[in-house]
Amino acid sequence: MAETIVKIENLVKRYKDLIALDHLNLEIKQGEVFGLLGPNGSGKSTTINCLLSLLTFDKGSIEIFGKKMAPDNYEAKRNIGIIMQNVAVFDELTVIENIDYFCGLYIKDKSERKKCVQDAIEFTELQDFIHFYPKKLSGGLLRRLNIACGIAHKPKLIILDEPTVAVDPQSRNKILEGIQKLNEEGATIIYTSHYMEEVEQICTRIAIMDKGKKIAEGTKDELKKMIKNTETVSVEISEIPDDILEKLSTLPHVYSTDFNNGKLEVKCSGGKHNLIRILNVLQESDLHFGRVFSELPTLNDVFLEITGKALRDSD
Amino acid sequence: MFLHNLKYEFLQNIRAKSLILWLILFPIILGTFFKIAFSGIYESTTVFSAVPIAVVEDGDNSVFREVMTTLSEGDDALFETEYTNEDAAMEMLEAKKISGILYVAGEKLSITVTPAEGGPSAESIRQTIIKSFGEQYNAHCNIIADTVANSPEKISDVVSALSEDIKCNENIPLTNGNHDNMLSYYYNLIAMVALLGSDLGLNIAVSSQGNLSAIGARKCCSPTKKLVTIISSMVGCITVQTVCIIIAVSFLAFVLKVDFGSKLHMVYLAGSIGGMLGVSFGFAIGSIGRLGVNAKSAIATAFSLICCFFSGLMAGNMKAIVSTYAPWFNEINPAAVISDSLYCLNFYDDYERFTQKIVTMLIMTVVFTIIGFFLTRRRKYASL
Ligand SMILES: Nc1ncnc2c1ncn2[C@@H]1O[C@H](COP(=O)(O)OP(=O)(O)O)[C@@H](O)[C@H]1O
Ligand SMILES: [Mg+2]
C-alpha cells in the first residue's frame, strides 16, 4: 500500500451563506495523478486553497505528508509545487530570472539552484526564450513559464489548478505530457479541471465534485462501472417515426432513446451486439441514415447520471 | 534568502516603467517647468526701480532734504522725488504718476498712499517701501539730525544703512513669486517624489498576500517566511526610493540651480526620510482591503497628489489657507510635513523645528509600517 500524501477529512468551507465545500473527504497516495473534476464553481479551487493554507476553513482537518497542514508548516511547503489558474510571474523579470526567483524561495544553495533552474527550463523547453520578458511570450509559452516557476524546486507533490484554461490544443497536449513525465519521475500530482478529456487522459484516480460535494471517486474504469450506461449509439438521421422510436426502446439492454436535431441517441446497459440490433430495426423500417457512432461511457455520462445534468453545458 | 529577494526586488523596481516615469522623469519635468515659470516673474520685478513720490513740505527741513537727496541719487536710488504742493501731489497720486506722498512737518513725517487692491503687486511693494521708509525715518530722525549737525560727511553712510534696512524689511516681498514662495514649490516637489514612492510600498503588500495576487499566493506557499520577504522588499524599495530622491534633489540643486541654502546635505537627508514615509504609506494602503493592485495604486497616487495639493504644490498659498482653517491638517499631512522640514532647514538657524518635523515623519513611517505588517500578517489566515 502506497504512502498517503494528502488526507482531507470532513472539510467544510463557507462563504457567508454559500457552502463552498460540504464535508469533503479525499485521500491521495504517493505516485498518483489525482484528478479533481467538476464544473465551474464546484469548489475545486476552494479545496486547493484550503489544502495550501491560503484559506481558512470552518471544519475538518487536512494532513500533508502525515502532518497537519498549517501556514507555518514550512517542511510541507518545501515539498509542494503549485501552478495556479492565473499566471503568477513578474513582468519585469525575464524567463530565467522568474524561475530563479521562485526557485530561490525554496532552495538556498546557489549551485544547486542553478541546476534546478536549468532542469526546469529544459523540461518546459524554454531554452530559446530565457532572456524574454513575459509580455513577449505567447499564451502557451507563458503557461509553460508558469509551470517552470512552480516545479523548479523539484517538489514531491505538485498541485495544478486548471493549468490549461485558455490554452491552444497543441500546448495543452504538451502540458499534459509534461505532467505525466513529472509523475513518472516520482512526483505525486493533484490536477483540477473541468475538462473531462484531460482528466481521463492523465489521471490515475479521479474524484468528481459538484456543489462542494464529492459525488464519485475511483479510477476512470471504476467510475464508468458505477453507472448503468455501457454504450451510447448515435445515428444521424433526418426523421424517425414515433413507433420506430418506441420499438427501439423495447430492444434488450436499451434503457433510453432520444431524438433531437437529426440525431438519434440510444443508451444501452450491458449486453453485446447492441449496435447491430439497432441498425437492424432502422433497416427493416427502410429508414435512411448517415453517420453512426458507438461510444463507450465517458466521465460526462458518469456526471450526467449522478447529477442529472451535463458536466459542461457549453464549450 | 534575504539577499536573493533583495536582488530581484531591485531588478523589478529599476525595470518598472512607472517608476522611471513618476519618480525620475516627472519631477525633472515639473521642476524645469517651475524654473521656467518663475524665472519670468523673478527677473521682471527684482530689477528694482526707484519709487516715484511727491514731497510736500511745511516749512524748511534741511535734514530731510539731505536724506532725500542721498536716497534719490545714483543707480540704486530708492526714490524719484518731486517737491510740490499738496494739491498737485494729490492730483499726481490720483493719476497714478506717483506711488505716495510724504508730508514733512517739523521733524515728523507722515505719508499718504492709495492702498493697492488685491494681492502683492509691484504697486503694493512700492507702497510698502514708502511706509517702511516713513517708519524708519521717524524712528531714526534723531540720529539723522545728529549726524547732519555733527559729522555731515557721514550722512550718506547713515542713509544708505537706512535704505538697506528698508530693502531688507521682511514685510517687503521683492517679487510676486518671491524667493520663499518659489522655494516652497520646489520643497513640495520633493515631497511629491517622496510620496509617490508609495507605489513601491504598495506592491510589497499586494505581492505578498495570497488573497491579493497570484504571485502572493505563490509566495505564501513557499517555505520562505513572509517577514523575510517583506523586510527585504522594504529595504529594496527604500533604497530605490532614496536614489530617486537624490536624483530629484541633485537635479534641482545642480541643474536648475535652486538655492536650498547652506544645508544641502540635510535636504538630502530630509528627502530620504520623506521617501521612507512614502514607501511605508504605500505599504499600509496596499495591505488594507481586497482591492486589486491597480485600484490601490490609483488610490495611493491620488492621495499623494491631494496631500501635495494641500501642501501647495499646485497653488503656493494653499498651505497658508489650510493653516487658517485647519491648522492640524498641516501637522499630519505627510506632504506638508516633508516640505515644512525643508522650509525649517532653510529659514531657521537652529535645527529645533527641523528635528521636530523629522521626528514627525519617522513616527508616521513607523505607524504606517506597523499597520501594513499587522494587516499583511493577519491576512495570512483570512479568506481569499
Ligand atoms: N471569495 C469568495 N467569496 C464568496 N464566494 C466565493 C469566493 N470564492 C469562491 N466562491 C464561491 O465558492 C464556490 C466554489 O468556487 P471555486 O472553488 O472557485 O470553484 P471552482 O474552482 O471549482 O470553479 C463558487 O460558488 C464560488 O462562487
Ligand atoms: Mg477554479
Short mmCIF file of C-alpha atoms in Angstrom, two decimals, chain B residues 158-383:
data_model
loop_
_atom_site.label_atom_id
_atom_site.label_comp_id
_atom_site.label_asym_id
_atom_site.label_seq_id
_atom_site.Cartn_x
_atom_site.Cartn_y
_atom_site.Cartn_z
CA VAL B 158 23.70 106.55 7.70
CA VAL B 159 21.20 106.98 4.93
CA SER B 160 22.40 104.02 2.92
CA ALA B 161 22.17 101.89 6.06
CA LEU B 162 18.64 103.14 6.38
CA SER B 163 17.82 102.28 2.82
CA GLU B 164 19.35 98.80 3.18
CA ASP B 165 17.15 98.32 6.20
CA ILE B 166 14.13 99.17 4.15
CA LYS B 167 15.03 96.87 1.30
CA CYS B 168 15.70 94.02 3.70
CA ASN B 169 12.49 94.57 5.60
CA GLU B 170 10.90 91.13 5.65
CA ASN B 171 7.48 92.64 5.04
CA ILE B 172 8.53 93.70 1.60
CA PRO B 173 8.18 90.86 -0.80
CA LEU B 174 10.65 91.62 -3.51
CA THR B 175 8.74 89.82 -6.18
CA ASN B 176 5.36 88.35 -6.75
CA GLY B 177 6.79 84.87 -6.72
CA ASN B 178 9.24 85.85 -4.05
CA HIS B 179 12.12 83.69 -3.06
CA ASP B 180 10.32 81.88 -0.25
CA ASN B 181 7.30 81.17 -2.35
CA MET B 182 9.32 79.76 -5.18
CA LEU B 183 11.32 77.57 -2.89
CA SER B 184 8.17 76.18 -1.38
CA TYR B 185 7.18 74.89 -4.80
CA TYR B 186 10.45 73.02 -5.01
CA TYR B 187 10.01 71.76 -1.46
CA ASN B 188 6.62 70.41 -2.40
CA LEU B 189 8.10 68.87 -5.49
CA ILE B 190 10.47 66.89 -3.29
CA ALA B 191 7.56 65.95 -1.04
CA MET B 192 5.71 64.71 -4.10
CA VAL B 193 8.58 62.46 -5.17
CA ALA B 194 8.75 61.13 -1.63
CA LEU B 195 5.04 60.34 -1.51
CA LEU B 196 4.85 58.85 -4.99
CA GLY B 197 7.21 56.22 -3.62
CA SER B 198 4.02 54.84 -2.09
CA ASP B 199 3.59 52.87 -5.31
CA LEU B 200 6.68 50.89 -4.44
CA GLY B 201 5.47 50.10 -0.95
CA LEU B 202 2.06 49.19 -2.25
CA ASN B 203 3.49 46.47 -4.44
CA ILE B 204 5.22 44.89 -1.48
CA ALA B 205 1.94 44.47 0.34
CA VAL B 206 -0.06 43.28 -2.64
CA SER B 207 2.52 40.83 -3.90
CA SER B 208 2.99 39.20 -0.53
CA GLN B 209 -0.63 38.46 0.21
CA GLY B 210 -2.08 35.20 -1.02
CA ASN B 211 -5.51 36.71 -1.38
CA LEU B 212 -4.49 39.75 -3.41
CA SER B 213 -2.39 38.35 -6.20
CA ALA B 214 -1.37 35.13 -7.84
CA ILE B 215 2.24 35.99 -7.07
CA GLY B 216 1.26 36.49 -3.45
CA ALA B 217 -0.32 33.04 -3.42
CA ARG B 218 2.85 31.57 -4.81
CA LYS B 219 5.00 33.31 -2.21
CA CYS B 220 2.67 32.25 0.59
CA CYS B 221 3.01 28.63 -0.47
CA SER B 222 6.79 28.73 -0.30
CA PRO B 223 8.73 27.86 2.83
CA THR B 224 10.25 31.34 2.99
CA LYS B 225 8.84 33.32 5.89
CA LYS B 226 6.70 36.25 4.94
CA LEU B 227 8.57 38.53 7.30
CA VAL B 228 11.82 37.87 5.48
CA THR B 229 10.44 38.64 2.03
CA ILE B 230 8.62 41.72 3.25
CA ILE B 231 11.60 43.19 5.08
CA SER B 232 13.97 42.57 2.19
CA SER B 233 11.46 44.08 -0.22
CA MET B 234 11.15 47.09 2.07
CA VAL B 235 14.89 47.56 2.16
CA GLY B 236 14.98 47.27 -1.62
CA CYS B 237 12.19 49.76 -2.18
CA ILE B 238 13.55 52.29 0.29
CA THR B 239 16.95 52.12 -1.34
CA VAL B 240 15.50 52.65 -4.79
CA GLN B 241 13.33 55.46 -3.47
CA THR B 242 16.32 57.14 -1.82
CA VAL B 243 18.17 57.05 -5.11
CA CYS B 244 15.18 58.70 -6.80
CA ILE B 245 15.13 61.43 -4.14
CA ILE B 246 18.85 62.00 -4.56
CA ILE B 247 18.36 62.33 -8.30
CA ALA B 248 15.49 64.79 -7.85
CA VAL B 249 17.27 66.97 -5.26
CA SER B 250 20.51 66.92 -7.23
CA PHE B 251 18.71 67.89 -10.40
CA LEU B 252 17.02 70.81 -8.64
CA ALA B 253 20.16 71.94 -6.85
CA PHE B 254 22.78 71.49 -9.54
CA VAL B 255 21.00 71.63 -12.87
CA LEU B 256 18.24 74.11 -12.10
CA LYS B 257 20.42 75.84 -9.51
CA VAL B 258 17.66 76.09 -6.96
CA ASP B 259 19.12 77.66 -3.84
CA PHE B 260 18.42 75.29 -0.95
CA GLY B 261 20.67 77.27 1.37
CA SER B 262 23.81 76.09 3.01
CA LYS B 263 22.48 72.79 4.39
CA LEU B 264 22.06 70.84 1.17
CA HIS B 265 23.16 67.57 2.78
CA MET B 266 20.27 67.96 5.20
CA VAL B 267 17.89 68.42 2.28
CA TYR B 268 19.04 65.02 1.03
CA LEU B 269 18.51 63.57 4.49
CA ALA B 270 15.03 65.02 4.95
CA GLY B 271 14.05 63.95 1.42
CA SER B 272 15.23 60.41 2.04
CA ILE B 273 13.31 60.14 5.29
CA GLY B 274 10.30 61.53 3.46
CA GLY B 275 10.85 58.77 0.90
CA MET B 276 10.69 56.17 3.65
CA LEU B 277 7.46 57.75 4.78
CA GLY B 278 6.11 57.46 1.24
CA VAL B 279 7.07 53.79 0.90
CA SER B 280 5.57 52.88 4.27
CA PHE B 281 2.44 54.81 3.44
CA GLY B 282 2.00 52.76 0.26
CA PHE B 283 2.69 49.57 2.19
CA ALA B 284 -0.16 50.41 4.57
CA ILE B 285 -2.56 51.28 1.75
CA GLY B 286 -1.63 48.09 -0.08
CA SER B 287 -2.43 45.92 2.89
CA ILE B 288 -5.86 47.39 3.56
CA GLY B 289 -8.85 45.78 1.91
CA ARG B 290 -9.12 43.45 -1.03
CA LEU B 291 -8.95 45.80 -3.99
CA GLY B 292 -6.64 44.84 -6.80
CA VAL B 293 -3.25 46.39 -7.28
CA ASN B 294 -4.39 48.83 -9.96
CA ALA B 295 -7.20 50.26 -7.88
CA LYS B 296 -4.94 50.60 -4.86
CA SER B 297 -2.23 52.18 -6.91
CA ALA B 298 -4.69 54.73 -8.21
CA ILE B 299 -5.83 55.47 -4.66
CA ALA B 300 -2.28 55.89 -3.38
CA THR B 301 -1.29 58.17 -6.25
CA ALA B 302 -4.43 60.26 -5.90
CA PHE B 303 -3.93 60.53 -2.17
CA SER B 304 -0.30 61.58 -2.62
CA LEU B 305 -1.26 64.27 -5.07
CA ILE B 306 -4.08 65.53 -2.85
CA CYS B 307 -1.64 65.80 0.06
CA CYS B 308 0.71 67.74 -2.20
CA PHE B 309 -2.14 69.95 -3.34
CA PHE B 310 -2.98 70.96 0.23
CA SER B 311 0.66 71.48 0.88
CA GLY B 312 0.92 73.94 -2.00
CA LEU B 313 2.34 72.04 -4.97
CA MET B 314 -0.26 73.40 -7.36
CA ALA B 315 -1.10 76.68 -5.63
CA GLY B 316 1.52 78.22 -3.41
CA ASN B 317 -0.85 79.84 -0.92
CA MET B 318 -2.72 76.58 -0.21
CA LYS B 319 -0.72 75.79 2.88
CA ALA B 320 -1.48 79.23 4.31
CA ILE B 321 -5.18 78.71 3.65
CA VAL B 322 -5.10 75.32 5.34
CA SER B 323 -3.26 76.76 8.31
CA THR B 324 -6.04 79.30 8.72
CA TYR B 325 -8.94 76.87 8.54
CA ALA B 326 -7.49 73.57 9.71
CA PRO B 327 -4.01 74.05 11.17
CA TRP B 328 -3.91 70.49 12.50
CA PHE B 329 -4.04 69.20 8.93
CA ASN B 330 -0.65 70.69 8.14
CA GLU B 331 0.77 68.74 11.06
CA ILE B 332 -0.43 65.39 9.76
CA ASN B 333 -0.41 65.94 6.01
CA PRO B 334 2.69 63.98 5.03
CA ALA B 335 3.44 66.29 2.11
CA ALA B 336 3.20 69.36 4.35
CA VAL B 337 5.43 67.79 6.97
CA ILE B 338 8.08 66.93 4.39
CA SER B 339 8.04 70.34 2.73
CA ASP B 340 7.95 72.11 6.12
CA SER B 341 11.03 70.24 7.24
CA LEU B 342 12.86 71.62 4.22
CA TYR B 343 11.48 75.06 4.89
CA CYS B 344 12.64 74.97 8.53
CA LEU B 345 16.05 73.89 7.37
CA ASN B 346 16.46 76.97 5.27
CA PHE B 347 14.80 79.61 7.41
CA TYR B 348 15.87 78.79 10.91
CA ASP B 349 19.45 78.69 12.00
CA ASP B 350 18.93 76.07 14.65
CA TYR B 351 17.71 72.56 14.00
CA GLU B 352 14.94 72.52 16.55
CA ARG B 353 11.96 72.79 14.23
CA PHE B 354 13.66 70.74 11.56
CA THR B 355 14.24 67.94 14.06
CA GLN B 356 10.65 68.17 15.17
CA LYS B 357 9.44 67.66 11.58
CA ILE B 358 11.85 64.78 11.05
CA VAL B 359 10.59 63.11 14.20
CA THR B 360 7.01 63.52 12.96
CA MET B 361 7.99 61.86 9.68
CA LEU B 362 9.66 58.97 11.47
CA ILE B 363 6.65 58.44 13.71
CA MET B 364 4.36 58.36 10.67
CA THR B 365 6.69 55.91 8.95
CA VAL B 366 6.63 53.60 11.94
CA VAL B 367 2.85 53.81 12.29
CA PHE B 368 2.25 53.06 8.61
CA THR B 369 4.72 50.19 8.66
CA ILE B 370 3.09 48.66 11.72
CA ILE B 371 -0.36 48.94 10.13
CA GLY B 372 1.00 47.28 7.00
CA PHE B 373 2.68 44.45 8.87
CA PHE B 374 -0.28 43.84 11.07
CA LEU B 375 -2.75 43.61 8.21
CA THR B 376 -0.46 41.64 5.94
CA ARG B 377 0.26 39.05 8.59
CA ARG B 378 -3.33 38.78 9.68
CA ARG B 379 -4.37 38.10 6.10
CA LYS B 380 -2.27 35.01 6.17
CA TYR B 381 -5.15 33.26 7.85
CA ALA B 382 -8.03 35.17 6.38
CA SER B 383 -10.19 34.15 3.49
#
